[in-house]
mmCIF file with all atom_site columns, C-alpha atoms in Angstrom:
data_model
loop_
_atom_site.group_PDB
_atom_site.id
_atom_site.type_symbol
_atom_site.label_atom_id
_atom_site.label_alt_id
_atom_site.label_comp_id
_atom_site.label_asym_id
_atom_site.label_entity_id
_atom_site.label_seq_id
_atom_site.pdbx_PDB_ins_code
_atom_site.Cartn_x
_atom_site.Cartn_y
_atom_site.Cartn_z
_atom_site.occupancy
_atom_site.B_iso_or_equiv
_atom_site.pdbx_formal_charge
_atom_site.auth_seq_id
_atom_site.auth_comp_id
_atom_site.auth_asym_id
_atom_site.auth_atom_id
_atom_site.pdbx_PDB_model_num
ATOM 1   C CA . UNK L 1 1   ? 29.373 27.840  -24.527 1.00 0.00 ? 459 UNK L CA 1
ATOM 2   C CA . UNK L 1 2   ? 29.071 31.504  -22.934 1.00 0.00 ? 460 UNK L CA 1
ATOM 3   C CA . UNK L 1 3   ? 25.852 31.891  -23.626 1.00 0.00 ? 461 UNK L CA 1
ATOM 4   C CA . UNK L 1 4   ? 24.371 28.140  -22.412 1.00 0.00 ? 462 UNK L CA 1
ATOM 5   C CA . UNK L 1 5   ? 25.963 29.155  -18.969 1.00 0.00 ? 463 UNK L CA 1
ATOM 6   C CA . UNK L 1 6   ? 24.155 32.508  -19.074 1.00 0.00 ? 464 UNK L CA 1
ATOM 7   C CA . UNK L 1 7   ? 20.960 30.715  -19.970 1.00 0.00 ? 465 UNK L CA 1
ATOM 8   C CA . UNK L 1 8   ? 20.990 28.173  -17.391 1.00 0.00 ? 466 UNK L CA 1
ATOM 9   C CA . UNK L 1 9   ? 22.292 30.990  -14.629 1.00 0.00 ? 467 UNK L CA 1
ATOM 10  C CA . UNK L 1 10  ? 19.227 33.246  -15.721 1.00 0.00 ? 468 UNK L CA 1
ATOM 11  C CA . UNK L 1 11  ? 17.101 29.233  -15.388 1.00 0.00 ? 469 UNK L CA 1
ATOM 12  C CA . UNK L 1 12  ? 18.546 28.511  -12.238 1.00 0.00 ? 470 UNK L CA 1
ATOM 13  C CA . UNK L 1 13  ? 17.641 32.131  -10.146 1.00 0.00 ? 471 UNK L CA 1
ATOM 14  C CA . UNK L 1 14  ? 15.015 32.559  -11.982 1.00 0.00 ? 472 UNK L CA 1
ATOM 15  C CA . UNK L 1 15  ? 13.672 28.414  -10.677 1.00 0.00 ? 473 UNK L CA 1
ATOM 16  C CA . UNK L 1 16  ? 15.223 29.308  -6.933  1.00 0.00 ? 474 UNK L CA 1
ATOM 17  C CA . UNK L 1 17  ? 13.851 32.563  -7.091  1.00 0.00 ? 475 UNK L CA 1
ATOM 18  C CA . UNK L 1 18  ? 10.432 31.143  -7.888  1.00 0.00 ? 476 UNK L CA 1
ATOM 19  C CA . UNK L 1 19  ? 10.443 27.677  -5.468  1.00 0.00 ? 477 UNK L CA 1
ATOM 20  C CA . UNK L 1 20  ? 12.045 30.047  -2.241  1.00 0.00 ? 478 UNK L CA 1
ATOM 21  C CA . UNK L 1 21  ? 9.096  33.452  -2.843  1.00 0.00 ? 479 UNK L CA 1
ATOM 22  C CA . UNK L 1 22  ? 12.727 35.655  -3.451  1.00 0.00 ? 480 UNK L CA 1
ATOM 23  C CA . UNK L 1 23  ? 13.678 38.526  -5.362  1.00 0.00 ? 481 UNK L CA 1
ATOM 24  C CA . UNK L 1 24  ? 17.306 38.112  -7.147  1.00 0.00 ? 482 UNK L CA 1
ATOM 25  C CA . UNK L 1 25  ? 18.513 41.360  -8.689  1.00 0.00 ? 483 UNK L CA 1
ATOM 26  C CA . UNK L 1 26  ? 20.157 40.931  -12.014 1.00 0.00 ? 484 UNK L CA 1
ATOM 27  C CA . UNK L 1 27  ? 23.229 42.896  -10.531 1.00 0.00 ? 485 UNK L CA 1
ATOM 28  C CA . UNK L 1 28  ? 23.532 39.096  -8.680  1.00 0.00 ? 486 UNK L CA 1
ATOM 29  C CA . UNK L 1 29  ? 23.702 37.340  -11.836 1.00 0.00 ? 487 UNK L CA 1
ATOM 30  C CA . UNK L 1 30  ? 27.294 37.133  -11.961 1.00 0.00 ? 488 UNK L CA 1
ATOM 31  C CA . UNK L 1 31  ? 27.702 34.984  -8.776  1.00 0.00 ? 489 UNK L CA 1
ATOM 32  C CA . UNK L 1 32  ? 24.743 32.600  -10.271 1.00 0.00 ? 490 UNK L CA 1
ATOM 33  C CA . UNK L 1 33  ? 26.853 32.054  -13.337 1.00 0.00 ? 491 UNK L CA 1
ATOM 34  C CA . UNK L 1 34  ? 30.050 31.169  -10.898 1.00 0.00 ? 492 UNK L CA 1
ATOM 35  C CA . UNK L 1 35  ? 27.548 28.988  -8.683  1.00 0.00 ? 493 UNK L CA 1
ATOM 36  C CA . UNK L 1 36  ? 26.602 27.598  -12.005 1.00 0.00 ? 494 UNK L CA 1
ATOM 37  C CA . UNK L 1 37  ? 30.603 27.103  -12.689 1.00 0.00 ? 495 UNK L CA 1
ATOM 38  C CA . UNK L 1 38  ? 31.337 25.731  -9.730  1.00 0.00 ? 496 UNK L CA 1
ATOM 39  C CA . UNK L 1 39  ? 28.782 22.950  -9.209  1.00 0.00 ? 497 UNK L CA 1
ATOM 40  C CA . UNK L 1 40  ? 29.782 21.434  -13.030 1.00 0.00 ? 498 UNK L CA 1
ATOM 41  C CA . UNK L 1 41  ? 33.830 21.607  -11.938 1.00 0.00 ? 499 UNK L CA 1
ATOM 42  C CA . UNK L 1 42  ? 31.635 19.568  -9.212  1.00 0.00 ? 500 UNK L CA 1
ATOM 43  C CA . UNK L 1 43  ? 30.151 17.602  -11.251 1.00 0.00 ? 501 UNK L CA 1
ATOM 44  C CA . UNK L 1 44  ? 32.953 16.725  -13.567 1.00 0.00 ? 502 UNK L CA 1
ATOM 45  C CA . UNK L 1 45  ? 34.660 14.861  -10.771 1.00 0.00 ? 503 UNK L CA 1
ATOM 46  C CA . UNK L 1 46  ? 31.870 13.679  -8.816  1.00 0.00 ? 504 UNK L CA 1
ATOM 47  C CA . UNK L 1 47  ? 30.619 11.762  -12.431 1.00 0.00 ? 505 UNK L CA 1
ATOM 48  C CA . UNK L 1 48  ? 34.749 10.813  -13.208 1.00 0.00 ? 506 UNK L CA 1
ATOM 49  C CA . UNK L 1 49  ? 34.740 9.596   -9.467  1.00 0.00 ? 507 UNK L CA 1
ATOM 50  C CA . UNK L 1 50  ? 31.952 7.007   -9.793  1.00 0.00 ? 508 UNK L CA 1
ATOM 51  C CA . UNK L 1 51  ? 32.375 6.265   -12.821 1.00 0.00 ? 509 UNK L CA 1
ATOM 52  C CA . UNK L 1 52  ? 35.166 4.519   -11.172 1.00 0.00 ? 510 UNK L CA 1
ATOM 53  C CA . UNK L 1 53  ? 33.756 3.903   -8.333  1.00 0.00 ? 511 UNK L CA 1
ATOM 54  C CA . UNK L 1 54  ? 30.827 1.996   -10.530 1.00 0.00 ? 512 UNK L CA 1
ATOM 55  C CA . UNK L 1 55  ? 31.884 0.060   -12.831 1.00 0.00 ? 513 UNK L CA 1
ATOM 56  C CA . UNK L 1 56  ? 33.483 -2.871  -10.927 1.00 0.00 ? 514 UNK L CA 1
ATOM 57  C CA . UNK L 1 57  ? 29.912 -2.954  -9.385  1.00 0.00 ? 515 UNK L CA 1
ATOM 58  C CA . UNK L 1 58  ? 28.638 -3.145  -13.431 1.00 0.00 ? 516 UNK L CA 1
ATOM 59  C CA . UNK L 1 59  ? 31.318 -5.592  -15.012 1.00 0.00 ? 517 UNK L CA 1
ATOM 60  C CA . UNK L 1 60  ? 30.585 -8.095  -11.823 1.00 0.00 ? 518 UNK L CA 1
ATOM 61  C CA . UNK L 1 61  ? 27.159 -8.112  -11.448 1.00 0.00 ? 519 UNK L CA 1
ATOM 62  C CA . UNK L 1 62  ? 25.505 -11.364 -10.407 1.00 0.00 ? 520 UNK L CA 1
ATOM 63  C CA . UNK L 1 63  ? 23.255 -11.106 -13.499 1.00 0.00 ? 521 UNK L CA 1
ATOM 64  C CA . UNK L 1 64  ? 24.065 -13.423 -16.446 1.00 0.00 ? 522 UNK L CA 1
ATOM 65  C CA . UNK L 1 65  ? 20.170 -12.480 -17.873 1.00 0.00 ? 523 UNK L CA 1
ATOM 66  C CA . UNK L 1 66  ? 21.023 -8.909  -20.235 1.00 0.00 ? 524 UNK L CA 1
ATOM 67  C CA . UNK L 1 67  ? 18.427 -7.133  -19.685 1.00 0.00 ? 525 UNK L CA 1
ATOM 68  C CA . UNK L 1 68  ? 18.521 -7.635  -15.792 1.00 0.00 ? 526 UNK L CA 1
ATOM 69  C CA . UNK L 1 69  ? 22.335 -6.493  -15.954 1.00 0.00 ? 527 UNK L CA 1
ATOM 70  C CA . UNK L 1 70  ? 21.469 -3.674  -18.058 1.00 0.00 ? 528 UNK L CA 1
ATOM 71  C CA . UNK L 1 71  ? 18.708 -2.242  -15.131 1.00 0.00 ? 529 UNK L CA 1
ATOM 72  C CA . UNK L 1 72  ? 20.829 -3.280  -12.249 1.00 0.00 ? 530 UNK L CA 1
ATOM 73  C CA . UNK L 1 73  ? 23.234 -0.839  -14.114 1.00 0.00 ? 531 UNK L CA 1
ATOM 74  C CA . UNK L 1 74  ? 20.748 1.638   -14.886 1.00 0.00 ? 532 UNK L CA 1
ATOM 75  C CA . UNK L 1 75  ? 20.167 1.899   -10.977 1.00 0.00 ? 533 UNK L CA 1
ATOM 76  C CA . UNK L 1 76  ? 23.170 2.105   -9.474  1.00 0.00 ? 534 UNK L CA 1
ATOM 77  C CA . UNK L 1 77  ? 23.680 5.405   -12.280 1.00 0.00 ? 535 UNK L CA 1
ATOM 78  C CA . UNK L 1 78  ? 20.514 7.030   -11.413 1.00 0.00 ? 536 UNK L CA 1
ATOM 79  C CA . UNK L 1 79  ? 21.249 6.596   -7.700  1.00 0.00 ? 537 UNK L CA 1
ATOM 80  C CA . UNK L 1 80  ? 24.800 8.069   -8.092  1.00 0.00 ? 538 UNK L CA 1
ATOM 81  C CA . UNK L 1 81  ? 22.663 10.525  -10.292 1.00 0.00 ? 539 UNK L CA 1
ATOM 82  C CA . UNK L 1 82  ? 20.546 11.256  -7.507  1.00 0.00 ? 540 UNK L CA 1
ATOM 83  C CA . UNK L 1 83  ? 22.821 11.615  -5.145  1.00 0.00 ? 541 UNK L CA 1
ATOM 84  C CA . UNK L 1 84  ? 24.261 14.762  -7.167  1.00 0.00 ? 542 UNK L CA 1
ATOM 85  C CA . UNK L 1 85  ? 21.075 16.134  -8.280  1.00 0.00 ? 543 UNK L CA 1
ATOM 86  C CA . UNK L 1 86  ? 20.194 16.362  -4.226  1.00 0.00 ? 544 UNK L CA 1
ATOM 87  C CA . UNK L 1 87  ? 23.411 18.197  -3.457  1.00 0.00 ? 545 UNK L CA 1
ATOM 88  C CA . UNK L 1 88  ? 22.867 20.653  -6.301  1.00 0.00 ? 546 UNK L CA 1
ATOM 89  C CA . UNK L 1 89  ? 19.654 21.258  -4.727  1.00 0.00 ? 547 UNK L CA 1
ATOM 90  C CA . UNK L 1 90  ? 20.959 22.542  -1.498  1.00 0.00 ? 548 UNK L CA 1
ATOM 91  C CA . UNK L 1 91  ? 23.826 24.001  -3.114  1.00 0.00 ? 549 UNK L CA 1
ATOM 92  C CA . UNK L 1 92  ? 21.169 25.991  -5.275  1.00 0.00 ? 550 UNK L CA 1
ATOM 93  C CA . UNK L 1 93  ? 19.024 26.312  -2.280  1.00 0.00 ? 551 UNK L CA 1
ATOM 94  C CA . UNK L 1 94  ? 21.724 27.385  -0.138  1.00 0.00 ? 552 UNK L CA 1
ATOM 95  C CA . UNK L 1 95  ? 23.060 30.447  -2.681  1.00 0.00 ? 553 UNK L CA 1
ATOM 96  C CA . UNK L 1 96  ? 18.925 31.373  -2.887  1.00 0.00 ? 554 UNK L CA 1
ATOM 97  C CA . UNK L 1 97  ? 19.384 32.881  0.638   1.00 0.00 ? 555 UNK L CA 1
ATOM 98  C CA . UNK L 1 98  ? 23.005 33.863  1.180   1.00 0.00 ? 556 UNK L CA 1
ATOM 99  C CA . UNK L 1 99  ? 24.280 34.980  -2.309  1.00 0.00 ? 557 UNK L CA 1
ATOM 100 C CA . UNK L 1 100 ? 27.520 33.883  -1.543  1.00 0.00 ? 558 UNK L CA 1
ATOM 101 C CA . UNK L 1 101 ? 29.302 30.662  -3.349  1.00 0.00 ? 559 UNK L CA 1
ATOM 102 C CA . UNK L 1 102 ? 31.555 29.391  -1.680  1.00 0.00 ? 560 UNK L CA 1
ATOM 103 C CA . UNK L 1 103 ? 29.886 29.120  1.634   1.00 0.00 ? 561 UNK L CA 1
ATOM 104 C CA . UNK L 1 104 ? 26.254 28.176  -0.339  1.00 0.00 ? 562 UNK L CA 1
ATOM 105 C CA . UNK L 1 105 ? 28.488 24.984  -1.068  1.00 0.00 ? 563 UNK L CA 1
ATOM 106 C CA . UNK L 1 106 ? 29.780 24.805  2.327   1.00 0.00 ? 564 UNK L CA 1
ATOM 107 C CA . UNK L 1 107 ? 25.718 25.041  3.319   1.00 0.00 ? 565 UNK L CA 1
ATOM 108 C CA . UNK L 1 108 ? 25.187 22.701  0.977   1.00 0.00 ? 566 UNK L CA 1
ATOM 109 C CA . UNK L 1 109 ? 27.925 19.667  3.221   1.00 0.00 ? 567 UNK L CA 1
ATOM 110 C CA . UNK L 1 110 ? 26.395 20.638  6.088   1.00 0.00 ? 568 UNK L CA 1
ATOM 111 C CA . UNK L 1 111 ? 22.578 19.975  5.107   1.00 0.00 ? 569 UNK L CA 1
ATOM 112 C CA . UNK L 1 112 ? 23.994 16.981  3.602   1.00 0.00 ? 570 UNK L CA 1
ATOM 113 C CA . UNK L 1 113 ? 25.911 15.304  6.805   1.00 0.00 ? 571 UNK L CA 1
ATOM 114 C CA . UNK L 1 114 ? 22.876 17.559  8.831   1.00 0.00 ? 572 UNK L CA 1
ATOM 115 C CA . UNK L 1 115 ? 19.694 15.440  6.831   1.00 0.00 ? 573 UNK L CA 1
ATOM 116 C CA . UNK L 1 116 ? 22.044 12.320  6.120   1.00 0.00 ? 574 UNK L CA 1
ATOM 117 C CA . UNK L 1 117 ? 19.255 9.966   7.177   1.00 0.00 ? 575 UNK L CA 1
ATOM 118 C CA . UNK L 1 118 ? 15.888 11.864  6.104   1.00 0.00 ? 576 UNK L CA 1
ATOM 119 C CA . UNK L 1 119 ? 18.062 12.054  2.656   1.00 0.00 ? 577 UNK L CA 1
ATOM 120 C CA . UNK L 1 120 ? 19.168 9.159   1.978   1.00 0.00 ? 578 UNK L CA 1
ATOM 121 C CA . UNK L 1 121 ? 15.071 7.779   2.601   1.00 0.00 ? 579 UNK L CA 1
ATOM 122 C CA . UNK L 1 122 ? 14.391 10.934  0.014   1.00 0.00 ? 580 UNK L CA 1
ATOM 123 C CA . UNK L 1 123 ? 16.976 9.611   -2.126  1.00 0.00 ? 581 UNK L CA 1
ATOM 124 C CA . UNK L 1 124 ? 15.550 5.822   -2.117  1.00 0.00 ? 582 UNK L CA 1
ATOM 125 C CA . UNK L 1 125 ? 11.861 6.832   -2.642  1.00 0.00 ? 583 UNK L CA 1
ATOM 126 C CA . UNK L 1 126 ? 12.632 8.776   -6.122  1.00 0.00 ? 584 UNK L CA 1
ATOM 127 C CA . UNK L 1 127 ? 14.157 5.808   -7.048  1.00 0.00 ? 585 UNK L CA 1
ATOM 128 C CA . UNK L 1 128 ? 11.039 4.078   -6.502  1.00 0.00 ? 586 UNK L CA 1
ATOM 129 C CA . UNK L 1 129 ? 9.329  7.326   -7.883  1.00 0.00 ? 587 UNK L CA 1
ATOM 130 C CA . UNK L 1 130 ? 11.517 7.678   -11.484 1.00 0.00 ? 588 UNK L CA 1
ATOM 131 C CA . UNK L 1 131 ? 10.724 3.421   -11.802 1.00 0.00 ? 589 UNK L CA 1
ATOM 132 C CA . UNK L 1 132 ? 7.400  3.826   -11.655 1.00 0.00 ? 590 UNK L CA 1
ATOM 133 C CA . UNK L 1 133 ? 7.528  7.464   -14.363 1.00 0.00 ? 591 UNK L CA 1
ATOM 134 C CA . UNK L 1 134 ? 9.918  5.475   -17.170 1.00 0.00 ? 592 UNK L CA 1
ATOM 135 C CA . UNK L 1 135 ? 7.169  2.431   -16.394 1.00 0.00 ? 593 UNK L CA 1
ATOM 136 C CA . UNK L 1 136 ? 4.471  5.483   -17.442 1.00 0.00 ? 594 UNK L CA 1
ATOM 137 C CA . UNK L 1 137 ? 6.894  6.760   -19.773 1.00 0.00 ? 595 UNK L CA 1
ATOM 138 C CA . UNK L 1 138 ? 7.305  3.736   -21.659 1.00 0.00 ? 596 UNK L CA 1
ATOM 139 C CA . UNK L 1 139 ? 3.606  2.302   -21.422 1.00 0.00 ? 597 UNK L CA 1
ATOM 140 C CA . UNK L 1 140 ? 2.809  5.809   -22.789 1.00 0.00 ? 598 UNK L CA 1
ATOM 141 C CA . UNK L 1 141 ? 6.128  5.843   -25.598 1.00 0.00 ? 599 UNK L CA 1
ATOM 142 C CA . UNK L 1 142 ? 4.371  2.274   -26.749 1.00 0.00 ? 600 UNK L CA 1
ATOM 143 C CA . UNK L 1 143 ? 0.986  3.964   -27.226 1.00 0.00 ? 601 UNK L CA 1
ATOM 144 C CA . UNK L 1 144 ? 2.817  6.088   -29.302 1.00 0.00 ? 602 UNK L CA 1
ATOM 145 C CA . UNK L 1 145 ? 4.908  4.059   -30.982 1.00 0.00 ? 603 UNK L CA 1
ATOM 146 C CA . UNK L 1 146 ? 3.725  5.265   -35.133 1.00 0.00 ? 604 UNK L CA 1
ATOM 147 C CA . UNK L 1 147 ? 4.128  8.484   -34.111 1.00 0.00 ? 605 UNK L CA 1
ATOM 148 C CA . UNK L 1 148 ? 8.306  10.486  -35.359 1.00 0.00 ? 606 UNK L CA 1
ATOM 149 C CA . UNK L 1 149 ? 10.538 10.180  -33.352 1.00 0.00 ? 607 UNK L CA 1
ATOM 150 C CA . UNK L 1 150 ? 10.739 13.744  -31.814 1.00 0.00 ? 608 UNK L CA 1
ATOM 151 C CA . UNK L 1 151 ? 7.010  12.871  -30.336 1.00 0.00 ? 609 UNK L CA 1
ATOM 152 C CA . UNK L 1 152 ? 8.889  10.292  -28.195 1.00 0.00 ? 610 UNK L CA 1
ATOM 153 C CA . UNK L 1 153 ? 11.582 11.886  -27.415 1.00 0.00 ? 611 UNK L CA 1
ATOM 154 C CA . UNK L 1 154 ? 9.899  15.123  -25.963 1.00 0.00 ? 612 UNK L CA 1
ATOM 155 C CA . UNK L 1 155 ? 7.277  12.458  -24.136 1.00 0.00 ? 613 UNK L CA 1
ATOM 156 C CA . UNK L 1 156 ? 10.769 10.736  -22.718 1.00 0.00 ? 614 UNK L CA 1
ATOM 157 C CA . UNK L 1 157 ? 12.022 14.234  -21.526 1.00 0.00 ? 615 UNK L CA 1
ATOM 158 C CA . UNK L 1 158 ? 8.746  15.989  -20.713 1.00 0.00 ? 616 UNK L CA 1
ATOM 159 C CA . UNK L 1 159 ? 8.640  12.566  -17.661 1.00 0.00 ? 617 UNK L CA 1
ATOM 160 C CA . UNK L 1 160 ? 12.601 13.333  -16.962 1.00 0.00 ? 618 UNK L CA 1
ATOM 161 C CA . UNK L 1 161 ? 11.992 17.183  -16.314 1.00 0.00 ? 619 UNK L CA 1
ATOM 162 C CA . UNK L 1 162 ? 8.800  16.463  -14.308 1.00 0.00 ? 620 UNK L CA 1
ATOM 163 C CA . UNK L 1 163 ? 10.374 14.033  -11.984 1.00 0.00 ? 621 UNK L CA 1
ATOM 164 C CA . UNK L 1 164 ? 14.015 15.977  -11.152 1.00 0.00 ? 622 UNK L CA 1
ATOM 165 C CA . UNK L 1 165 ? 11.369 19.492  -10.288 1.00 0.00 ? 623 UNK L CA 1
ATOM 166 C CA . UNK L 1 166 ? 9.160  17.670  -9.030  1.00 0.00 ? 624 UNK L CA 1
ATOM 167 C CA . UNK L 1 167 ? 13.314 15.905  -6.462  1.00 0.00 ? 625 UNK L CA 1
ATOM 168 C CA . UNK L 1 168 ? 13.463 19.767  -6.526  1.00 0.00 ? 626 UNK L CA 1
ATOM 169 C CA . UNK L 1 169 ? 10.551 20.126  -4.261  1.00 0.00 ? 627 UNK L CA 1
ATOM 170 C CA . UNK L 1 170 ? 10.193 17.587  -2.429  1.00 0.00 ? 628 UNK L CA 1
ATOM 171 C CA . UNK L 1 171 ? 14.441 17.643  -1.377  1.00 0.00 ? 629 UNK L CA 1
ATOM 172 C CA . UNK L 1 172 ? 13.603 20.931  -0.461  1.00 0.00 ? 630 UNK L CA 1
ATOM 173 C CA . UNK L 1 173 ? 10.468 21.017  1.767   1.00 0.00 ? 631 UNK L CA 1
ATOM 174 C CA . UNK L 1 174 ? 12.728 18.075  3.295   1.00 0.00 ? 632 UNK L CA 1
ATOM 175 C CA . UNK L 1 175 ? 15.896 19.972  4.120   1.00 0.00 ? 633 UNK L CA 1
ATOM 176 C CA . UNK L 1 176 ? 13.127 22.913  5.453   1.00 0.00 ? 634 UNK L CA 1
ATOM 177 C CA . UNK L 1 177 ? 11.917 20.510  8.144   1.00 0.00 ? 635 UNK L CA 1
#
């Protein structure tokens, strides 16, 4: 698990440095591990709270149709996921600029508070984009439905990672304005 943390931290460091056109030394690699751990702990707490908040919405769904109920539950899950991803992107962006773990978390909350209206619209736009990409992914997977399962999984992962990469750039542009 330490190797996974190291690989994850290096990947975040390279991505953030590339996007923000900044060069971070390998000496700050330990801080990247720490920010990744802190965001991981925040993620666990956030998703536990989200589970408690989401459960009544899912079980009290107004839809009797199973497909609509599932779509509703997935929409709520995606909404909460995008809220977390936006916070994560803000924290990594602040960390790339300031190289201080706790200060970066504070700056991420401050940026969220300062840009909440723009970020709210961005989350809604991201949900619509994710829905459109999901439909496209479904249609592409339908074309390849007779291929091995790993090909279908690869197609789905490709579309998911593409949306996340686009969302990261989109959020950074909004905050930089």
